[in-house]
CSV table of C-alpha atoms in Angstrom, one decimal:
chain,number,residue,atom,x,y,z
A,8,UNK,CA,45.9,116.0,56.8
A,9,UNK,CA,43.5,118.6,56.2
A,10,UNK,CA,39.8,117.4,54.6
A,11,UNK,CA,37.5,119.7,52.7
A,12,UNK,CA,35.0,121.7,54.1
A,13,UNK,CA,31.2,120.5,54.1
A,14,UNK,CA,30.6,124.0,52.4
A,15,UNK,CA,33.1,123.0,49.2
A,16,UNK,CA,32.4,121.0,46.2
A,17,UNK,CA,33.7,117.1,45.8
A,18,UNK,CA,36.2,116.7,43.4
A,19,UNK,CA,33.9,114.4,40.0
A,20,UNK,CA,31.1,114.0,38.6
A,21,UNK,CA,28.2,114.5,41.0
A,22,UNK,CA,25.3,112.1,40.4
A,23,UNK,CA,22.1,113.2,39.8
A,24,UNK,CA,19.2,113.9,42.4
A,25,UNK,CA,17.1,111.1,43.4
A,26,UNK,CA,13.4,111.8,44.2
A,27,UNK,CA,14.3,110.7,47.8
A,28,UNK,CA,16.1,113.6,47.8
A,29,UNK,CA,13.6,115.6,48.7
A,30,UNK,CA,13.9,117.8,46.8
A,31,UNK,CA,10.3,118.7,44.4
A,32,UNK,CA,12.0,119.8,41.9
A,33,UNK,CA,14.3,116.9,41.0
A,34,UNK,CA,11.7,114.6,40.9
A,35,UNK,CA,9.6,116.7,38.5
A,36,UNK,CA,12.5,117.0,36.3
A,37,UNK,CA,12.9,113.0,36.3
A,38,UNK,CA,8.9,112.4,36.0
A,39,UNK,CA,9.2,114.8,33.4
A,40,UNK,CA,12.0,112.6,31.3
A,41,UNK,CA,10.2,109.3,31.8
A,42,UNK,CA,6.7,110.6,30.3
A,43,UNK,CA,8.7,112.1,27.6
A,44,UNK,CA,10.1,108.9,26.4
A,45,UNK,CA,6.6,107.1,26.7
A,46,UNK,CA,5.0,109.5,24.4
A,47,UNK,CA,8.0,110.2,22.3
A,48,UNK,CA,6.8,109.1,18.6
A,49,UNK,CA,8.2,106.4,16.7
A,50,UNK,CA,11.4,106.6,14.7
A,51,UNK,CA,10.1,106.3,11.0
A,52,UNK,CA,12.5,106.1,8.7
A,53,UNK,CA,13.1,108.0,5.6
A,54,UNK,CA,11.5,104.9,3.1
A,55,UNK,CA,8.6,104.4,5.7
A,56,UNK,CA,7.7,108.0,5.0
A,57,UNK,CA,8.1,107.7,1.5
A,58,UNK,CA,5.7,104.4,1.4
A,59,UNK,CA,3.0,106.1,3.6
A,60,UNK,CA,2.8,108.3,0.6
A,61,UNK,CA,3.2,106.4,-2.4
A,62,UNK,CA,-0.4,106.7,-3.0
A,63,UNK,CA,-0.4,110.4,-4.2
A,64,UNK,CA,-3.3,112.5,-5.3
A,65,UNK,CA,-3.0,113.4,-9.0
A,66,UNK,CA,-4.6,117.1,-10.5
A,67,UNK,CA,-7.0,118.4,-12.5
A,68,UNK,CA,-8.1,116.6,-15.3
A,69,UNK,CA,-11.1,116.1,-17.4
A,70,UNK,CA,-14.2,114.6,-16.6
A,71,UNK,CA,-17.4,114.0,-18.8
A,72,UNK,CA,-20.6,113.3,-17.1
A,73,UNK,CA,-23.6,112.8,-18.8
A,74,UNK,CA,-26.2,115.5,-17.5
A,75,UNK,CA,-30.1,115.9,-18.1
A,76,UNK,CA,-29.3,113.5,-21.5
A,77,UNK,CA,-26.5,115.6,-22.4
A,78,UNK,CA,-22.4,114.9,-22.0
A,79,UNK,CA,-20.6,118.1,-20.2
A,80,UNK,CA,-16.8,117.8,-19.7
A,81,UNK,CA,-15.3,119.5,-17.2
A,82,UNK,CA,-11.9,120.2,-15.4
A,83,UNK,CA,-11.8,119.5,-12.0
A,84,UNK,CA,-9.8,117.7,-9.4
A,85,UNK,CA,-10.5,114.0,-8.3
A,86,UNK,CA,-12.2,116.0,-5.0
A,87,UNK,CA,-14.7,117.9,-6.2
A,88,UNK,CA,-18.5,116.7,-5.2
A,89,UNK,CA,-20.8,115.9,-7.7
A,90,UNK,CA,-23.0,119.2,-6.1
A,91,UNK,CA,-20.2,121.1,-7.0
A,92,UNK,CA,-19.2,120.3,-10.1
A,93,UNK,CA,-23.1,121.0,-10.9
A,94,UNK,CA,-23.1,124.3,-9.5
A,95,UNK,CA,-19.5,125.5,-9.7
A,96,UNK,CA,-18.0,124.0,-12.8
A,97,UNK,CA,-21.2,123.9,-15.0
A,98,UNK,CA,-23.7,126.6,-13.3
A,99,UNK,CA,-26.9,124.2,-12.7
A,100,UNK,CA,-27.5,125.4,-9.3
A,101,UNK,CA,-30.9,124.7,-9.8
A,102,UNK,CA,-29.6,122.0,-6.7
A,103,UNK,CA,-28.8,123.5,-3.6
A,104,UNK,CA,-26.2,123.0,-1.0
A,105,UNK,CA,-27.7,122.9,1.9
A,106,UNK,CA,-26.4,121.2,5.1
A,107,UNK,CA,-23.1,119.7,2.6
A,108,UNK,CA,-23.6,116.3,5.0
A,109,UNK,CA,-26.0,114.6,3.5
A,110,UNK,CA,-29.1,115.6,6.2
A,111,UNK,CA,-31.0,117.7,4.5
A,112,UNK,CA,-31.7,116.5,0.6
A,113,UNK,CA,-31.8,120.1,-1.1
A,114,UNK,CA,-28.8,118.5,-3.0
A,115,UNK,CA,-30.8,115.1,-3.9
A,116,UNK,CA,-30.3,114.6,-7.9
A,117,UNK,CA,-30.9,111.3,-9.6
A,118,UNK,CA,-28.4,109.3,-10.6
A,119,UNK,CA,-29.2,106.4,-13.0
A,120,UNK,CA,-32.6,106.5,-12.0
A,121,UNK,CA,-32.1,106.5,-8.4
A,122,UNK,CA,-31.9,109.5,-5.8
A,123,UNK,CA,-28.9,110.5,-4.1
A,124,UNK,CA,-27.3,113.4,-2.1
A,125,UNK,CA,-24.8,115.2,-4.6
A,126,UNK,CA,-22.8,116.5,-1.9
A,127,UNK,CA,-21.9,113.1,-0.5
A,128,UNK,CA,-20.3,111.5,-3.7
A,129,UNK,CA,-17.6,112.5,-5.7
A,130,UNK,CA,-18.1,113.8,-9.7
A,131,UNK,CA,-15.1,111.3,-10.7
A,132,UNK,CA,-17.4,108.3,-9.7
A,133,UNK,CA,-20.2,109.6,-11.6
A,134,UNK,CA,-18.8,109.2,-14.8
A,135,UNK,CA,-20.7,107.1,-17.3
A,136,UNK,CA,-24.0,107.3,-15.1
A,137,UNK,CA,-26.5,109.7,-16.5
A,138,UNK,CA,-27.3,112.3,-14.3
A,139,UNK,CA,-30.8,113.9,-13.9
A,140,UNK,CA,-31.2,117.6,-12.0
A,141,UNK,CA,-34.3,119.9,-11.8
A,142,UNK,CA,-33.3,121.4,-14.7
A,143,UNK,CA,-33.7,118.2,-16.6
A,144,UNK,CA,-37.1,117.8,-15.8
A,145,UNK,CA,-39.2,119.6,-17.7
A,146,UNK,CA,-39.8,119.0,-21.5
A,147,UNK,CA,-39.3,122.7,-22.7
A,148,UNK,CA,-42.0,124.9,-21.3
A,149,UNK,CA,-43.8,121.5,-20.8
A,150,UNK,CA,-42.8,121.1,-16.8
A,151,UNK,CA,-43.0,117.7,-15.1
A,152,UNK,CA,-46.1,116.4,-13.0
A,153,UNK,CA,-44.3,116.6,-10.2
A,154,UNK,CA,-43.5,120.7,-10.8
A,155,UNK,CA,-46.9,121.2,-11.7
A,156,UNK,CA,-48.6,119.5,-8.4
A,157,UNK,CA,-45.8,120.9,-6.3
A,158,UNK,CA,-47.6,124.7,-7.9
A,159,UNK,CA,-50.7,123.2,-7.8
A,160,UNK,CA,-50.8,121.9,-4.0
A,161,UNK,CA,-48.8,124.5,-2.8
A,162,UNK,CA,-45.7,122.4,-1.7
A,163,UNK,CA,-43.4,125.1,-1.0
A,164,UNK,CA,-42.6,128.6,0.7
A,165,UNK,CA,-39.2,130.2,0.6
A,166,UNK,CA,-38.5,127.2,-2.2
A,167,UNK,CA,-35.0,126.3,-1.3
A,168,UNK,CA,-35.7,122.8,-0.6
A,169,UNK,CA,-37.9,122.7,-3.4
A,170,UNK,CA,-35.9,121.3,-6.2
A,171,UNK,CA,-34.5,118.5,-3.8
A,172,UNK,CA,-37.6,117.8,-2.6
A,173,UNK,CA,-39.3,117.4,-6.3
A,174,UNK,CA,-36.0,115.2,-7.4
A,175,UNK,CA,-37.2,113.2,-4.3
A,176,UNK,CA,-40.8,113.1,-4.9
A,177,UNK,CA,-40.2,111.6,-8.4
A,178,UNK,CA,-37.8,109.1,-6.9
A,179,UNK,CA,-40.3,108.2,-4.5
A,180,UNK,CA,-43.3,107.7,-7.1
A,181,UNK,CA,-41.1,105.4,-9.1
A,182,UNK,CA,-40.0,103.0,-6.4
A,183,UNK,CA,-43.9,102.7,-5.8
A,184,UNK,CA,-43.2,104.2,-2.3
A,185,UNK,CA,-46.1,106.5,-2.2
A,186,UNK,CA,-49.0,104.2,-2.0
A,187,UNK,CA,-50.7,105.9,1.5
A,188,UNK,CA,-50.1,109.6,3.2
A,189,UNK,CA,-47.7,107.1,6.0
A,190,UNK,CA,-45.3,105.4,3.5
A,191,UNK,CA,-44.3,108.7,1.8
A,192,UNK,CA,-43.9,110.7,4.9
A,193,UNK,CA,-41.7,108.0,5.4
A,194,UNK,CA,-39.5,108.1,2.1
A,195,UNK,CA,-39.5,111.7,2.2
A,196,UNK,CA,-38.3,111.7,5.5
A,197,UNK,CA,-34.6,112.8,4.4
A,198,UNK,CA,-35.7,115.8,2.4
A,199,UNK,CA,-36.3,118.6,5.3
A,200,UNK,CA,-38.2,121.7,4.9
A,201,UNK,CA,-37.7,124.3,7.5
A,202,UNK,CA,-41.2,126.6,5.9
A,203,UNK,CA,-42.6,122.8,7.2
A,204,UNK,CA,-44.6,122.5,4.3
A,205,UNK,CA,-44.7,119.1,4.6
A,206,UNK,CA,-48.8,118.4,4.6
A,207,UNK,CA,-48.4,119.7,1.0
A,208,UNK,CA,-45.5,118.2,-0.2
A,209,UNK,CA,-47.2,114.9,0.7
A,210,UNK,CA,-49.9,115.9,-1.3
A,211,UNK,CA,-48.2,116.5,-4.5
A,212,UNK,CA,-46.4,113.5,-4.1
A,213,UNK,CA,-49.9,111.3,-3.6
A,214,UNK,CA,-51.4,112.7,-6.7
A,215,UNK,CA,-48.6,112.0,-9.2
A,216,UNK,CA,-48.2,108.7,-7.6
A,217,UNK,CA,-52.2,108.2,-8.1
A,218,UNK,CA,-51.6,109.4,-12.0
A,219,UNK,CA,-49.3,106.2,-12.7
């Protein structure tokens, strides 16, 4: 009876290479299946998918703010900042955009009384808050203590930081957190000026605050 050759093929299904095979490349190809599996994302089905996004997004819509005493209603999508609805939708840009994280203040407004960072909140949340910006500061021609000791003191250079720094300054006087030179360098801290006009920011600050 005659046998096959070593140099011919088997006669089935061969199995597959085993590492121990010695063979580099089989065992790549087998390291290469079992890391594929591990990191192989989960089978989500077709309602999982539909849940994850059941929450959708709706459009543009109208939204009234009440700005410098005066309600503005604009169309917008649920998105847009409160610094950009100012400045894009209803062209105050008297309030700059700055670093748009929340660093620098050239955005602050006052919202309800209190100072925040425009870029950092959305217009949609504002809604039935009344809104004060530089522009709403002065009484006609009449401008605000605070605008007339920044001119005074000198409390600017290039003046981009200015208007946020004067919406600061006003918030600052009014939570009675300008008493000494230390405690408003202090509340100030999170309006930045890069002329570094700071000595005479401080300054116009301290004298309004020594007017109330």
């Amino acid at each position: 009876m005659s046998t096959a050759s070593s140099s011919e093929p088997l006669d089935g299904p061969q199995p597959a290479p085993r590492p121990e095979d010695g063979t580099r490349r089989s065992f790549m190809k087998q390291a290469g299946g079992i890391l594929g599996l591990a990191l192989a994302p989960p089978i989500v089905s077709q309602a999982e998918r539909l849940a994850a996004y059941s929450k959708t997004v709706e459009g543009v819509s109208a939204l009234q703010l009440n700005i410098n005493g005066a309600a503005r209603t604009i169309q917008a999508e649920p998105r847009v900042t409160l610094l950009d609805a100012l400045r894009e939708y209803l062209d105050l840009t008297g309030t700059k955009k700055g670093c748009d994280h929340g660093q620098c203040g050239a955005c602050t407004v006052l919202v309800d009384g209190k100072r925040i960072n425009s870029c950092l909140t959305l217009a949609v949340m504002q809604q039935g808050k009344q809104i004060t910006t530089i522009e709403g500061l002065a009484k006609g021609d009449a401008l605000h203590p605070m605008q007339e000791a920044f001119i005074k003191h000198d409390g600017f250079q290039c003046g981009y930081c200015t208007p946020g720094q004067i919406m600061s300054g006003v918030a600052c006087v009014q939570e009675g957190h300008a008493t000494t030179d230390e405690q408003c360098r202090e509340w100030m801290s999170g309006n930045l000026c890069r002329c570094g006009a700071y000595p005479n920011i401080v300054a116009a600050v301290r004298e309004v605050a020594g007017k109330g």
